[in-house]
Each structure stands twice: as C-alpha cells, then as structure tokens.
C-alpha cells in the first residue's frame, strides 16, 4: 500500500508520530518498572506513577490519530522492494505493535480506574472513570498490564534488532524511511 506523493520516506507527520510516541512509551516503560519496585503509597512512587499514567494516556489519545493518518497516507515506496515474506513479517510486527500500544494503556486504565486510583493528565485535568470500582476487575487489569508490558518489551526488542540488522548488516534503505529526509538523502 504505497502512495506516490510520499516518495521513499514516511512523511514528516508520520515520523513525528513515530518518534514522539516512541519517546513517550520508552519513558513510560522506565517509570513503570521503577515505580513497581517502590512501596505502594510512598513518595516518589505516587508522583512517578502520576507521570506514567499521564504519558500512557497521551499515547492512547494520539494512537487513533496516527493510525487513521497512516491508513490515509499509506507507506512510502521502496527503491528495491523486500521479499513478500519479509514485508509480511514487518507488517505483522508493526500491526502487533499498534495493537499493544492500545492494549497496554487500556489495561493500565482499567487497573487504575477499577482500583479507585487517580487518572491524572499532568495535573491539568483527570480522565473520567468509565468502569466501576471493582477489586477483581482492577486485579485483572493489573495482570493484563503486567503481561502485555512484557510482550511489548519483547516485541520492541525485536523491532530494534530488525533496525540494527537493516542498518549494519544489510545496510539497506529501511532505516532511512523513518529518518529525517536530509540524513537519508533523496
Ligand atoms: C504506553 C503506555 C504504558 C506502558 C509502556 C506501561 C508500562 C508499565 C510497566 C512496564 C509497568 C511495570 C509493571 C510491573 O512490573 O508491575 C507498569 C506499571 C504500572 N502502570 Fe503502566 N504502562 C503504560 C500505561 C499505563 C496507564 C495508561 C496507566 C493508568 C492510567 C498505567 C498504570 C500503571 C500502574 C498503576 C503501574 C504500577 C503497577 C504496580 O506496581 O502496582 N500504565 N506500566
Ligand atoms: C516504543 C518505541 C517504538 C515503537 C512503539 C515503534 C513502532 C513502530 C511502528 C508501529 C512502525 C510501523 C510504521 C507504520 O508503517 O505505520 C515503526 C516503523 C519503524 N521504526 Fe519504530 N517504533 C519504536 C521505536 C523505534 C526506534 C528506537 C527505532 C530506531 C532506532 C525505530 C525505527 C523504525 C524504523 C526504521 C521504521 C520503518 C520500518 C519500515 O520502513 O518498514 N523505531 N515503528
């Protein structure tokens, strides 16, 4: 699914979404892991989790915009096309990343909302509680959040291995597709 207008690079908006959301997610991952080691109810766990939730819910809000724009704009053309199986594997991996980018914040939301905990957005406002306060539901949300976070971490590791493989072993055009135009050339 490629569109002629886009050349060989993801356009500026797609790269903006990719790098902004990658930064938000990596910081959220780090804060989540760090906070999970702290004693509940103590400082700085509480404050770090407030930032964690704000970052995670920002990802959830940005994702539909990114996904719809991706469907409209398509993906850039290749100078030399990858094999069908390599392209299929990349597409499946990317679709799974998109799915986990929804499921991870949603499970965190259910965990916090059903647990009766706060749902802040950087102290500016609070998100509505759309599920009842229910201990069992909150526990299920936590279990899902924990395991989805592991799955996401593993897939992200594979994504970075694929990037390293394209950059240093195959030395092909793939990494340049998500890089600023002036670095990639053309
Ligand atoms: C991109 C989004 C997110 C990522 C990557 C992420 C990742 C993580 C990770 C890796 C942990 C540590 C899990 C553990 O070892 O127990 C964690 C914990 C946590 N997350 Fe998230 N999360 C995200 C979104 C959210 C959202 C939107 C909320 C709530 C609104 C949330 C609430 C929590 C809470 C409360 C914990 C602490 C778990 C505990 O120790 O009790 N997360 N998150
Ligand atoms: C949390 C972090 C990240 C997430 C969730 C993520 C997710 C994604 C997704 C969903 C795509 C597919 C784009 C599309 O077709 O719509 C993609 C493409 C890409 N990502 Fe990431 N990414 C992350 C971090 C990174 C990092 C750190 C790098 C580089 C070091 C990177 C390099 C790339 C490249 C080069 C592509 C283009 C692949 C292609 O043309 O087929 N990503 N990423």
Tab-separated table of C-alpha atoms and ligand atoms in Angstrom:
chain	number	residue	atom	x	y	z
A	1	UNK	CA	0.000	0.000	0.000
A	2	UNK	CA	2.167	2.885	-1.171
A	3	UNK	CA	1.211	6.355	-2.362
A	4	UNK	CA	3.210	8.144	-4.993
A	5	UNK	CA	3.155	11.556	-3.234
A	6	UNK	CA	5.202	10.289	-0.330
A	7	UNK	CA	8.437	9.296	-2.082
A	8	UNK	CA	10.701	6.875	-0.252
A	9	UNK	CA	10.200	8.268	3.275
A	10	UNK	CA	7.444	8.251	5.809
A	11	UNK	CA	6.245	11.864	5.701
A	12	UNK	CA	7.014	14.464	8.357
A	13	UNK	CA	3.803	13.867	10.307
A	14	UNK	CA	4.262	10.068	10.342
A	15	UNK	CA	7.867	10.453	11.520
A	16	UNK	CA	6.691	12.966	14.119
A	17	UNK	CA	4.114	10.495	15.463
A	18	UNK	CA	6.643	7.625	15.441
A	19	UNK	CA	9.399	9.457	17.320
A	20	UNK	CA	7.156	11.374	19.737
A	21	UNK	CA	5.264	8.218	20.704
A	22	UNK	CA	8.464	6.142	20.909
A	23	UNK	CA	9.851	8.716	23.389
A	24	UNK	CA	6.634	8.790	25.453
A	25	UNK	CA	6.488	4.980	25.573
A	26	UNK	CA	10.143	4.453	26.472
A	27	UNK	CA	9.883	6.977	29.333
A	28	UNK	CA	6.585	5.383	30.481
A	29	UNK	CA	8.204	1.922	30.421
A	30	UNK	CA	11.141	3.112	32.517
A	31	UNK	CA	8.917	4.901	35.044
A	32	UNK	CA	6.530	1.909	35.285
A	33	UNK	CA	9.342	-0.539	36.005
A	34	UNK	CA	10.986	1.826	38.514
A	35	UNK	CA	7.677	2.575	40.300
A	36	UNK	CA	6.766	-1.122	40.512
A	37	UNK	CA	9.789	-1.584	42.802
A	38	UNK	CA	8.673	1.124	45.249
A	39	UNK	CA	6.385	0.554	48.238
A	40	UNK	CA	2.748	1.469	47.331
A	41	UNK	CA	1.541	4.793	48.693
A	42	UNK	CA	5.057	6.174	49.257
A	43	UNK	CA	6.846	9.040	47.547
A	44	UNK	CA	8.179	9.139	44.822
A	45	UNK	CA	6.164	6.107	43.580
A	46	UNK	CA	2.917	8.051	43.646
A	47	UNK	CA	4.328	11.052	41.728
A	48	UNK	CA	6.171	8.847	39.210
A	49	UNK	CA	3.023	6.806	38.594
A	50	UNK	CA	1.050	10.028	38.000
A	51	UNK	CA	3.554	10.927	35.252
A	52	UNK	CA	3.494	7.304	33.997
A	53	UNK	CA	-0.299	7.383	33.674
A	54	UNK	CA	-0.260	10.825	32.000
A	55	UNK	CA	2.285	9.644	29.408
A	56	UNK	CA	0.425	6.363	28.813
A	57	UNK	CA	-2.947	8.034	28.364
A	58	UNK	CA	-1.350	10.553	25.966
A	59	UNK	CA	-0.194	7.581	23.870
A	60	UNK	CA	-3.754	6.228	23.905
A	61	UNK	CA	-5.154	9.569	22.701
A	62	UNK	CA	-2.548	10.012	19.943
A	63	UNK	CA	-2.841	6.485	18.589
A	64	UNK	CA	-6.171	6.778	16.713
A	65	UNK	CA	-4.948	9.988	15.040
A	66	UNK	CA	-1.732	8.241	13.991
A	67	UNK	CA	-3.496	5.108	12.808
A	68	UNK	CA	-6.125	6.928	10.752
A	69	UNK	CA	-3.447	9.137	9.185
A	70	UNK	CA	-1.403	6.005	8.403
A	71	UNK	CA	-4.422	4.480	6.624
A	72	UNK	CA	-4.926	7.675	4.610
A	73	UNK	CA	-1.266	8.397	3.762
A	74	UNK	CA	-0.131	4.771	3.296
A	75	UNK	CA	3.505	3.708	3.471
A	76	UNK	CA	6.340	5.005	1.286
A	77	UNK	CA	7.554	3.112	-1.762
A	78	UNK	CA	10.792	1.059	-1.684
A	79	UNK	CA	13.675	1.744	-4.036
A	80	UNK	CA	14.276	-2.006	-4.099
A	81	UNK	CA	11.324	-3.996	-2.840
A	82	UNK	CA	11.818	-6.502	0.005
A	83	UNK	CA	10.698	-10.112	-0.464
A	84	UNK	CA	6.996	-10.775	0.090
A	85	UNK	CA	7.719	-12.777	3.244
A	86	UNK	CA	9.974	-10.062	4.741
A	87	UNK	CA	7.348	-7.414	4.021
A	88	UNK	CA	4.606	-9.584	5.506
A	89	UNK	CA	6.663	-10.209	8.667
A	90	UNK	CA	7.329	-6.460	9.068
A	91	UNK	CA	3.644	-5.623	8.518
A	92	UNK	CA	2.529	-8.205	11.098
A	93	UNK	CA	5.091	-6.974	13.633
A	94	UNK	CA	4.025	-3.341	13.093
A	95	UNK	CA	0.323	-4.205	13.379
A	96	UNK	CA	1.022	-6.050	16.642
A	97	UNK	CA	2.942	-3.019	17.935
A	98	UNK	CA	-0.091	-0.843	17.122
A	99	UNK	CA	-2.405	-3.321	18.929
A	100	UNK	CA	-0.177	-3.400	22.014
A	101	UNK	CA	0.033	0.424	22.001
A	102	UNK	CA	-3.751	0.330	22.597
A	103	UNK	CA	-3.979	-2.668	24.939
A	104	UNK	CA	-1.179	-1.543	27.247
A	105	UNK	CA	-2.651	1.841	28.236
A	106	UNK	CA	-6.214	0.409	28.260
A	107	UNK	CA	-5.199	-2.344	30.714
A	108	UNK	CA	-3.378	0.255	32.846
A	109	UNK	CA	-6.500	2.418	32.743
A	110	UNK	CA	-8.719	-0.495	33.883
A	111	UNK	CA	-6.270	-1.352	36.669
A	112	UNK	CA	-6.222	2.238	37.985
A	113	UNK	CA	-9.852	3.185	37.325
A	114	UNK	CA	-11.360	-0.027	38.781
A	115	UNK	CA	-8.943	0.236	41.716
A	116	UNK	CA	-10.352	3.666	42.567
A	117	UNK	CA	-6.955	5.307	41.894
A	118	UNK	CA	-6.373	8.666	40.206
A	119	UNK	CA	-6.332	9.147	36.416
A	120	UNK	CA	-4.441	12.427	36.061
A	121	UNK	CA	-3.130	14.156	32.980
A	122	UNK	CA	-0.068	16.076	34.194
A	123	UNK	CA	-2.084	17.721	36.988
A	124	UNK	CA	-4.138	19.636	34.398
A	125	UNK	CA	-7.282	17.502	34.472
A	126	UNK	CA	-8.437	13.995	35.368
A	127	UNK	CA	-9.748	11.414	32.930
A	128	UNK	CA	-13.263	10.113	33.645
A	129	UNK	CA	-13.669	6.758	35.419
A	130	UNK	CA	-15.530	4.696	32.815
A	131	UNK	CA	-15.529	1.396	34.756
A	132	UNK	CA	-16.982	0.621	38.204
A	133	UNK	CA	-14.670	0.455	41.223
A	134	UNK	CA	-14.215	-3.319	41.490
A	135	UNK	CA	-11.291	-5.073	43.117
A	136	UNK	CA	-11.409	-8.196	40.921
A	137	UNK	CA	-11.574	-6.104	37.725
A	138	UNK	CA	-8.646	-3.993	38.938
A	139	UNK	CA	-6.600	-7.145	39.655
A	140	UNK	CA	-7.398	-8.500	36.191
A	141	UNK	CA	-6.334	-5.148	34.723
A	142	UNK	CA	-3.062	-5.350	36.609
A	143	UNK	CA	-2.394	-8.902	35.407
A	144	UNK	CA	-3.094	-7.864	31.824
A	145	UNK	CA	-0.953	-4.719	32.155
A	146	UNK	CA	1.971	-6.729	33.513
A	147	UNK	CA	1.949	-9.406	30.810
A	148	UNK	CA	1.172	-7.051	27.938
A	149	UNK	CA	4.093	-4.893	29.096
A	150	UNK	CA	6.356	-7.961	28.866
A	151	UNK	CA	5.040	-8.832	25.407
A	152	UNK	CA	5.506	-5.244	24.309
A	153	UNK	CA	9.063	-5.147	25.673
A	154	UNK	CA	9.969	-8.328	23.768
A	155	UNK	CA	8.439	-7.065	20.505
A	156	UNK	CA	10.177	-3.717	20.919
A	157	UNK	CA	13.457	-5.618	21.372
A	158	UNK	CA	12.777	-7.431	18.067
A	159	UNK	CA	11.928	-4.089	16.395
A	160	UNK	CA	15.289	-2.697	17.490
A	161	UNK	CA	17.100	-5.869	16.372
A	162	UNK	CA	15.445	-5.511	12.953
A	163	UNK	CA	16.613	-1.877	12.830
A	164	UNK	CA	20.185	-2.930	13.724
A	165	UNK	CA	20.094	-5.694	11.096
A	166	UNK	CA	18.966	-3.280	8.368
A	167	UNK	CA	21.421	-0.583	9.467
A	168	UNK	CA	24.578	-2.602	9.985
A	169	UNK	CA	24.238	-5.985	8.268
A	170	UNK	CA	22.053	-5.461	5.195
A	171	UNK	CA	22.932	-1.762	5.015
A	172	UNK	CA	19.744	-1.136	3.038
A	173	UNK	CA	17.289	1.753	2.790
A	174	UNK	CA	14.858	0.635	5.527
A	175	UNK	CA	16.125	2.701	8.481
A	176	UNK	CA	16.266	5.814	6.275
A	177	UNK	CA	12.498	5.503	5.700
A	178	UNK	CA	11.854	6.680	9.262
A	179	UNK	CA	14.847	9.054	9.473
A	180	UNK	CA	14.784	12.809	8.689
A	181	UNK	CA	14.943	13.384	4.940
A	182	UNK	CA	18.222	15.261	4.959
A	183	UNK	CA	20.031	12.361	6.672
A	184	UNK	CA	18.584	9.700	4.389
A	185	UNK	CA	19.086	11.708	1.197
A	186	UNK	CA	16.721	11.681	-1.818
B	1	LIG	C1	2.466	3.341	26.854
B	1	LIG	C2	1.784	3.090	27.917
B	1	LIG	C3	2.267	2.285	29.104
B	1	LIG	C4	3.385	1.492	29.272
B	1	LIG	C5	4.509	1.235	28.281
B	1	LIG	C6	3.312	0.965	30.613
B	1	LIG	C7	4.250	0.090	31.170
B	1	LIG	C8	4.273	-0.311	32.501
B	1	LIG	C9	5.248	-1.173	33.095
B	1	LIG	C10	6.414	-1.817	32.355
B	1	LIG	C11	4.947	-1.301	34.406
B	1	LIG	C12	5.685	-2.157	35.459
B	1	LIG	C13	4.910	-3.449	35.641
B	1	LIG	C14	5.332	-4.226	36.858
B	1	LIG	O1	6.490	-4.659	36.912
B	1	LIG	O2	4.500	-4.400	37.766
B	1	LIG	C15	3.778	-0.513	34.664
B	1	LIG	C16	3.179	-0.370	35.888
B	1	LIG	C17	2.052	0.396	36.130
B	1	LIG	N1	1.271	1.027	35.175
B	1	LIG	FE1	1.697	1.213	33.235
B	1	LIG	N2	2.177	1.431	31.225
B	1	LIG	C18	1.515	2.252	30.345
B	1	LIG	C19	0.320	2.912	30.558
B	1	LIG	C20	-0.340	2.984	31.775
B	1	LIG	C21	-1.578	3.697	32.014
B	1	LIG	C22	-2.345	4.492	30.942
B	1	LIG	C23	-1.897	3.541	33.328
B	1	LIG	C24	-3.084	4.054	34.122
B	1	LIG	C25	-3.897	5.006	33.726
B	1	LIG	C26	-0.855	2.722	33.926
B	1	LIG	C27	-0.805	2.358	35.258
B	1	LIG	C28	0.227	1.641	35.833
B	1	LIG	C29	0.346	1.419	37.270
B	1	LIG	C30	-0.602	1.950	38.344
B	1	LIG	C31	1.501	0.627	37.456
B	1	LIG	C32	2.102	0.140	38.785
B	1	LIG	C33	1.922	-1.306	38.976
B	1	LIG	C34	2.192	-1.687	40.395
B	1	LIG	O3	3.354	-1.854	40.765
B	1	LIG	O4	1.235	-1.803	41.158
B	1	LIG	N3	0.071	2.393	32.959
B	1	LIG	N4	3.367	0.071	33.481
B	2	LIG	C1	8.430	2.398	21.759
B	2	LIG	C2	9.177	2.510	20.698
B	2	LIG	C3	8.753	2.232	19.275
B	2	LIG	C4	7.537	1.851	18.768
B	2	LIG	C5	6.234	1.593	19.516
B	2	LIG	C6	7.694	1.745	17.322
B	2	LIG	C7	6.679	1.390	16.450
B	2	LIG	C8	6.787	1.370	15.084
B	2	LIG	C9	5.718	1.085	14.150
B	2	LIG	C10	4.269	0.764	14.555
B	2	LIG	C11	6.214	1.173	12.896
B	2	LIG	C12	5.456	0.972	11.587
B	2	LIG	C13	5.140	2.314	10.995
B	2	LIG	C14	4.000	2.247	10.001
B	2	LIG	O1	4.154	1.632	8.944
B	2	LIG	O2	2.940	2.816	10.291
B	2	LIG	C15	7.623	1.501	13.012
B	2	LIG	C16	8.479	1.672	11.957
B	2	LIG	C17	9.822	1.929	12.093
B	2	LIG	N1	10.524	2.101	13.273
B	2	LIG	FE1	9.762	2.058	15.142
B	2	LIG	N2	8.986	2.052	16.997
B	2	LIG	C18	9.668	2.351	18.162
B	2	LIG	C19	10.979	2.710	18.285
B	2	LIG	C20	11.889	2.748	17.260
B	2	LIG	C21	13.302	3.043	17.389
B	2	LIG	C22	14.002	3.355	18.715
B	2	LIG	C23	13.832	2.982	16.142
B	2	LIG	C24	15.264	3.179	15.669
B	2	LIG	C25	16.316	3.009	16.418
B	2	LIG	C26	12.765	2.674	15.212
B	2	LIG	C27	12.889	2.556	13.851
B	2	LIG	C28	11.857	2.317	12.966
B	2	LIG	C29	12.024	2.273	11.521
B	2	LIG	C30	13.337	2.442	10.764
B	2	LIG	C31	10.762	2.031	10.965
B	2	LIG	C32	10.401	1.911	9.463
B	2	LIG	C33	10.328	0.455	9.087
B	2	LIG	C34	9.856	0.265	7.651
B	2	LIG	O3	10.048	1.127	6.818
B	2	LIG	O4	9.306	-0.800	7.367
B	2	LIG	N3	11.586	2.526	15.933
B	2	LIG	N4	7.941	1.622	14.353
